[in-house]
Every structure is written in C-alpha cells, then in structure tokens.
mmCIF file of C-alpha atoms in Angstrom:
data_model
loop_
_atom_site.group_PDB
_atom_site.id
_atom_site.type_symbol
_atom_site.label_atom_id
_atom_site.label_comp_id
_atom_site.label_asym_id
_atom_site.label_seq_id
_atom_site.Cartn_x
_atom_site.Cartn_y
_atom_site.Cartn_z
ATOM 1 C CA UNK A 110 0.000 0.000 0.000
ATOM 2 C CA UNK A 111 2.885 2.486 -0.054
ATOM 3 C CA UNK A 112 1.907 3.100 3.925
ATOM 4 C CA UNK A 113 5.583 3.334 6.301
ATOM 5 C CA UNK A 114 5.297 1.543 9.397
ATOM 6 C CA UNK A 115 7.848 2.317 11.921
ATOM 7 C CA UNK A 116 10.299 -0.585 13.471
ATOM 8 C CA UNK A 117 13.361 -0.630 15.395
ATOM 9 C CA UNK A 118 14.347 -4.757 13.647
ATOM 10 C CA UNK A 119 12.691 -5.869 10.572
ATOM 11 C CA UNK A 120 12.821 -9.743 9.371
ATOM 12 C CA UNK A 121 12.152 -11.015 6.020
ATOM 13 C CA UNK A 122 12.565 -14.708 5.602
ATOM 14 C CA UNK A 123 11.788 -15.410 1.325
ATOM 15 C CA UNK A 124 10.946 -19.142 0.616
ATOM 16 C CA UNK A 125 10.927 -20.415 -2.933
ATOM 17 C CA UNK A 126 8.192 -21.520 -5.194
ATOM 18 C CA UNK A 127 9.214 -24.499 -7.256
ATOM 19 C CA UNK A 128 9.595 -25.049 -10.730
ATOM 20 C CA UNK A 129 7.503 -27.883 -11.998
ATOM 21 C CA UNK A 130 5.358 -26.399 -14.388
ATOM 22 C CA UNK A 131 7.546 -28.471 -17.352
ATOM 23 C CA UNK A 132 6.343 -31.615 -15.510
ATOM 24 C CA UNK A 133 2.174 -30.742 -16.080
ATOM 25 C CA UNK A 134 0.478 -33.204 -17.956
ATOM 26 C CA UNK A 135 2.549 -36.299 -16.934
ATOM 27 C CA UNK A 136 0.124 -37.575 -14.336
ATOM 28 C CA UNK A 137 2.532 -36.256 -11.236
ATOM 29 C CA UNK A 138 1.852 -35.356 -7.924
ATOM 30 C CA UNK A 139 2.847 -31.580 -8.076
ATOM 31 C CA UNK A 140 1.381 -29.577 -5.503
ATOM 32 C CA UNK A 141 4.215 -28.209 -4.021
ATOM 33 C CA UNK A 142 7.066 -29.751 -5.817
ATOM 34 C CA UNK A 143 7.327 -33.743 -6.759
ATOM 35 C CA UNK A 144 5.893 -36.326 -4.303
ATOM 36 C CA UNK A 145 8.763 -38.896 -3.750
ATOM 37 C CA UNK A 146 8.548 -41.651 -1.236
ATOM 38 C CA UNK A 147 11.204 -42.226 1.328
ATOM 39 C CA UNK A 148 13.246 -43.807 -0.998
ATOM 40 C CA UNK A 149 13.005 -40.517 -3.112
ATOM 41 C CA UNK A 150 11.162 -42.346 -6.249
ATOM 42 C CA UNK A 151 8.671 -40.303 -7.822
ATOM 43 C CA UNK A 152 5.527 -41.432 -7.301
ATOM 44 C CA UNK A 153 3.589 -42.650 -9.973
ATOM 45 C CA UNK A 154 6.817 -42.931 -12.251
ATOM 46 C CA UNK A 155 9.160 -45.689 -13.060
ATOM 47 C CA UNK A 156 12.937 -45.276 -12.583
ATOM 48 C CA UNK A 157 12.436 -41.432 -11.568
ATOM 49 C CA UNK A 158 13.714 -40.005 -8.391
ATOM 50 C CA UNK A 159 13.553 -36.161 -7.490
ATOM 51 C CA UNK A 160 16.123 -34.521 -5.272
ATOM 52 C CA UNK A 161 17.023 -31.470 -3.922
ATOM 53 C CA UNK A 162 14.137 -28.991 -2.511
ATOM 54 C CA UNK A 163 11.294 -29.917 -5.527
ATOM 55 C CA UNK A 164 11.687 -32.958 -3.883
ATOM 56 C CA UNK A 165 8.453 -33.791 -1.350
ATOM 57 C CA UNK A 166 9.127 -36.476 0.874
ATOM 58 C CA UNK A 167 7.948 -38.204 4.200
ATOM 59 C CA UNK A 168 10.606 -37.765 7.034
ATOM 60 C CA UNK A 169 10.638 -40.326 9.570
ATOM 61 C CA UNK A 170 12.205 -38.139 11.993
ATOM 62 C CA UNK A 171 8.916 -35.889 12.713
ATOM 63 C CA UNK A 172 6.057 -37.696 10.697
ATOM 64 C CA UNK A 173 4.854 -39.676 7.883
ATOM 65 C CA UNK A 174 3.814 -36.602 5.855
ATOM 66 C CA UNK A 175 5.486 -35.528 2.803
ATOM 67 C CA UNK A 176 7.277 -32.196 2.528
ATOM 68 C CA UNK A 177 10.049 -30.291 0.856
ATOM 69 C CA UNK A 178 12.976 -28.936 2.880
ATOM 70 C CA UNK A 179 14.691 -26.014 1.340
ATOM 71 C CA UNK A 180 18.135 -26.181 3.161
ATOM 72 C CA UNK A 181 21.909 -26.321 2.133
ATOM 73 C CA UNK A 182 22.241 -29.876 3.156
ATOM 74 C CA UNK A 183 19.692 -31.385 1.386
ATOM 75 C CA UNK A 184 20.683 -31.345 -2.326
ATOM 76 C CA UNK A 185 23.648 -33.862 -1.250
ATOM 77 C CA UNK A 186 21.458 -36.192 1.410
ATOM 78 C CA UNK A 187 18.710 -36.609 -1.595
ATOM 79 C CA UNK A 188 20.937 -37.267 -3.969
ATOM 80 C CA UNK A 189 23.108 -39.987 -2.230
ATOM 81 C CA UNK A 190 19.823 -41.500 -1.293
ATOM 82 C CA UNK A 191 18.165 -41.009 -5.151
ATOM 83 C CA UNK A 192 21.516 -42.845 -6.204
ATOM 84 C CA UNK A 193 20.855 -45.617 -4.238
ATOM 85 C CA UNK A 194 17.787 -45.938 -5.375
ATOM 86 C CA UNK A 195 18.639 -45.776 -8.766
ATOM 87 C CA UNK A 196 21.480 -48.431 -8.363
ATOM 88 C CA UNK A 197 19.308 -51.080 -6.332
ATOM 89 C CA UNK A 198 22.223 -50.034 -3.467
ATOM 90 C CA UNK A 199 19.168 -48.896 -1.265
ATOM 91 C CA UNK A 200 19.051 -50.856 2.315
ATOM 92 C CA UNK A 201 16.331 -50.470 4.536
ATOM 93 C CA UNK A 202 17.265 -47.875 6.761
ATOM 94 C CA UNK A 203 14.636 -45.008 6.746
ATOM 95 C CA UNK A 204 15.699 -42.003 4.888
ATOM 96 C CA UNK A 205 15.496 -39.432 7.704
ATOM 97 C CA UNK A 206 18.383 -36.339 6.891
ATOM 98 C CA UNK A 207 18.225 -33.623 9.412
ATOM 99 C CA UNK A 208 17.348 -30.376 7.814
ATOM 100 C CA UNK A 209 19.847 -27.149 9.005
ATOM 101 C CA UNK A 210 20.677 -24.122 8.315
ATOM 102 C CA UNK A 211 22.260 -20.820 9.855
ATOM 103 C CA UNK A 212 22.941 -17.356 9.578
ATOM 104 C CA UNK A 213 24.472 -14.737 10.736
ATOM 105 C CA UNK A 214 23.007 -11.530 11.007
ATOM 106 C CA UNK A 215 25.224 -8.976 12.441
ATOM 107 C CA UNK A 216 26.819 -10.139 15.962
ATOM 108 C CA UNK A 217 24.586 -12.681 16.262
ATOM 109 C CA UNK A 218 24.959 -16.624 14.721
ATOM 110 C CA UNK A 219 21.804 -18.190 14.555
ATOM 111 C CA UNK A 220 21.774 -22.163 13.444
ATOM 112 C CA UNK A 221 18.672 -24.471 13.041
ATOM 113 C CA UNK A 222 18.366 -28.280 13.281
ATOM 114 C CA UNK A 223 15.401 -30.473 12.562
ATOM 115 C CA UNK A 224 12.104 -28.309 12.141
ATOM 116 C CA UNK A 225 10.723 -26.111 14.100
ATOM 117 C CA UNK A 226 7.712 -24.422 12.011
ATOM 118 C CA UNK A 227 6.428 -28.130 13.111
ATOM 119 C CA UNK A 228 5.910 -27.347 17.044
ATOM 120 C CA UNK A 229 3.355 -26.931 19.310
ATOM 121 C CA UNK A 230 5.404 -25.784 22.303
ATOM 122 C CA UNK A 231 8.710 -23.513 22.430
ATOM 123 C CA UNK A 232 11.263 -24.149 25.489
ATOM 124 C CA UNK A 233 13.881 -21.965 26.060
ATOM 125 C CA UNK A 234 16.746 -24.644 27.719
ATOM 126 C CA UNK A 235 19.520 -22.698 27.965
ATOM 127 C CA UNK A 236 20.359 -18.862 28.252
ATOM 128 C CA UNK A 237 18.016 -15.846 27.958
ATOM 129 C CA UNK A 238 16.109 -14.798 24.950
ATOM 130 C CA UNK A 239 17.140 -11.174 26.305
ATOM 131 C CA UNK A 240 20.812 -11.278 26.068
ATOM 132 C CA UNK A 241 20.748 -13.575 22.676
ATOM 133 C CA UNK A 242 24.992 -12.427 22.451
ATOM 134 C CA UNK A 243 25.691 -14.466 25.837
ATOM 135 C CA UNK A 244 24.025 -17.587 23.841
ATOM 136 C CA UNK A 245 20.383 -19.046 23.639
ATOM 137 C CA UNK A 246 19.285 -22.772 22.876
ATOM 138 C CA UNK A 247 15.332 -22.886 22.133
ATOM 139 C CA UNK A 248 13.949 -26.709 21.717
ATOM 140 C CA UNK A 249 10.819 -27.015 19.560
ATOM 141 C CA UNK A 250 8.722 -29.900 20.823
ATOM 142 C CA UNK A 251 5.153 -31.585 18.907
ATOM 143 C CA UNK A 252 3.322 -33.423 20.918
ATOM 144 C CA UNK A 253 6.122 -33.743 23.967
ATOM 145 C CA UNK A 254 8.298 -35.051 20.734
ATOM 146 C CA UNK A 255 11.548 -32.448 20.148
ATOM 147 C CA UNK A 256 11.540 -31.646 16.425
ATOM 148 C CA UNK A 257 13.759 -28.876 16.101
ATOM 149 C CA UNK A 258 16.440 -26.988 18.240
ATOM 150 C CA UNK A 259 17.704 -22.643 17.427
ATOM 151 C CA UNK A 260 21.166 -22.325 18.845
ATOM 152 C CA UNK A 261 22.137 -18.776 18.920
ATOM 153 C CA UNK A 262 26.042 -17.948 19.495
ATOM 154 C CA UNK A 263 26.928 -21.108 20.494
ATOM 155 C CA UNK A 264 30.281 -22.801 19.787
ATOM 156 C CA UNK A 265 31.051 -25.071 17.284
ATOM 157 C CA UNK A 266 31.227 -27.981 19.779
ATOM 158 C CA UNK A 267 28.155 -26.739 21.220
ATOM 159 C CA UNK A 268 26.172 -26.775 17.952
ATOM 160 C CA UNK A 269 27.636 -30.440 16.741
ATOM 161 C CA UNK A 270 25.931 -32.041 19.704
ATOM 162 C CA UNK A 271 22.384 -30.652 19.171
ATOM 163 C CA UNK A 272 22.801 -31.664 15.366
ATOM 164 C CA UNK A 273 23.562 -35.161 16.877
ATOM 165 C CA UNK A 274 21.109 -35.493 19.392
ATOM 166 C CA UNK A 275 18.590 -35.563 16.107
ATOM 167 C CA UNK A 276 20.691 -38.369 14.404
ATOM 168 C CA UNK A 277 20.817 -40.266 17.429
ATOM 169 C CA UNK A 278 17.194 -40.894 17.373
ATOM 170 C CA UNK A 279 15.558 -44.311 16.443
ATOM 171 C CA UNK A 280 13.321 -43.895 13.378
ATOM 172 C CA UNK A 281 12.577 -47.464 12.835
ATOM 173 C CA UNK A 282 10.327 -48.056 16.583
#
C-alpha cells in the first residue's frame, strides 16, 4: 500500500516456489514440488527419483507426511539416497536427513536443526532470549516429541551435539 510503518528490527525470511510447471500433464503429484517416497522415487513414475528442494518427501524423523525442505544440506542427502535408489544399493534404513541451516546476522549466529515451524510448544533450555549475544538454545517440541532446536552464538562444539542429538534418534520403533 505504499503506507511506512515504523520498526526498530525488521525480518524477512523469502521461501521459494518451485519449478515444476515443465512436468504438467505427466500424471505427477505436483502440488508443491514432486511427491517422492522415502526412498526418493517419484511417485507414480518408473525409474524417476527427485532430489534437492522440488523434492516432497515423508521424514521419519517428525512424521509420515510428505514435505520439501529447502536447506543447504539437502541437495547432497537426496541425492546420495536417489543414487541408491537408482542403483538397487538402497538398504532399509529409513531415509530421515536432518534439515539445518544458519545465519548470521550482524553479531549474532543463529543455526537451526530439525524443524521447528512443526511445534506446538517452544522451550527456552539454555540462556536468555534477552541477552541472545551471551548464547540461547530454544527446543521445539510436537506433541512432547523435540523436532527442532535454534542455537544462537553457540560454539562449534556446542552446535555439533544438538545436530547429533537428532541423528541419534531411532526412526525405525
């Protein structure tokens, strides 16, 4: 509308739309990028996988419910597990990559494992949400289950164990 609002911080997170449109007519599940199964095959397709963020997939780590992740890791998780699929090299493990990210925006590093749009409850676990420089860890839990963890200014070390704590857990019970 042209209108100025005043604000002391403003945030703009941009997603991306994907680009499937070449893929209409060719019976596909499209609506919001290219169904896959765990094992990345496009559904409804014969020796077709999808990889990268068009991909839509179910995650065992948080649900059964296919969706695309539109992080730096994922091109190279997708693909090793496409290849697989493609070679007959797949095993039975569930595919279940842990989505991440970070940024840093001015003195502050700010890096994201798992998913937290996906929570019903936010827990701040370790420092103060008012002094976000001395280092904050906020868990993101769904149903009591922790699905995603924002470390801010934490150390390396620091970071590498909440990025394991999702690998560590069991997405075949």
């Amino acid at each position: 509308t042209g209108e100025i609002l005043p604000a002391a911080l403003v945030v703009e997170a941009v997603g991306s739309v994907c680009n499937v449109e070449w893929l209409d007519g060719n019976g596909l599940d499209l609506s919001d990028g290219v169904l896959t199964g765990n094992d990345l095959a496009v559904a409804g397709a014969t020796d077709a996988v999808a990889v990268g963020d068009v991909a839509r997939f179910p995650n065992p780590l948080f649900d059964h419910v296919a969706r695309r992740v539109e992080h730096w890791s994922i091109p190279t998780d997708t693909a090793k597990r496409a290849a697989a699929t493609l070679t007959g090299a797949l095993d039975t493990t569930p595919f279940a990559p842990v989505p991440a990210f970070w940024s840093d925006q001015r003195d502050l590093r700010l890096q994201s494992y798992g998913s937290p749009a996906l929570a019903d409850e936010i827990r701040v676990e370790d420092g103060s949400l008012a002094d976000l420089t001395a280092g904050v860890v906020v868990t993101y839990h769904r149903d009591d289950r922790h699905v995603g963890t924002v470390a801010v200014n934490l150390s390396p070390a620091r970071c590498r164990v909440l990025r394991e704590a999702f690998t560590a857990v069991d997405v075949t019970a």
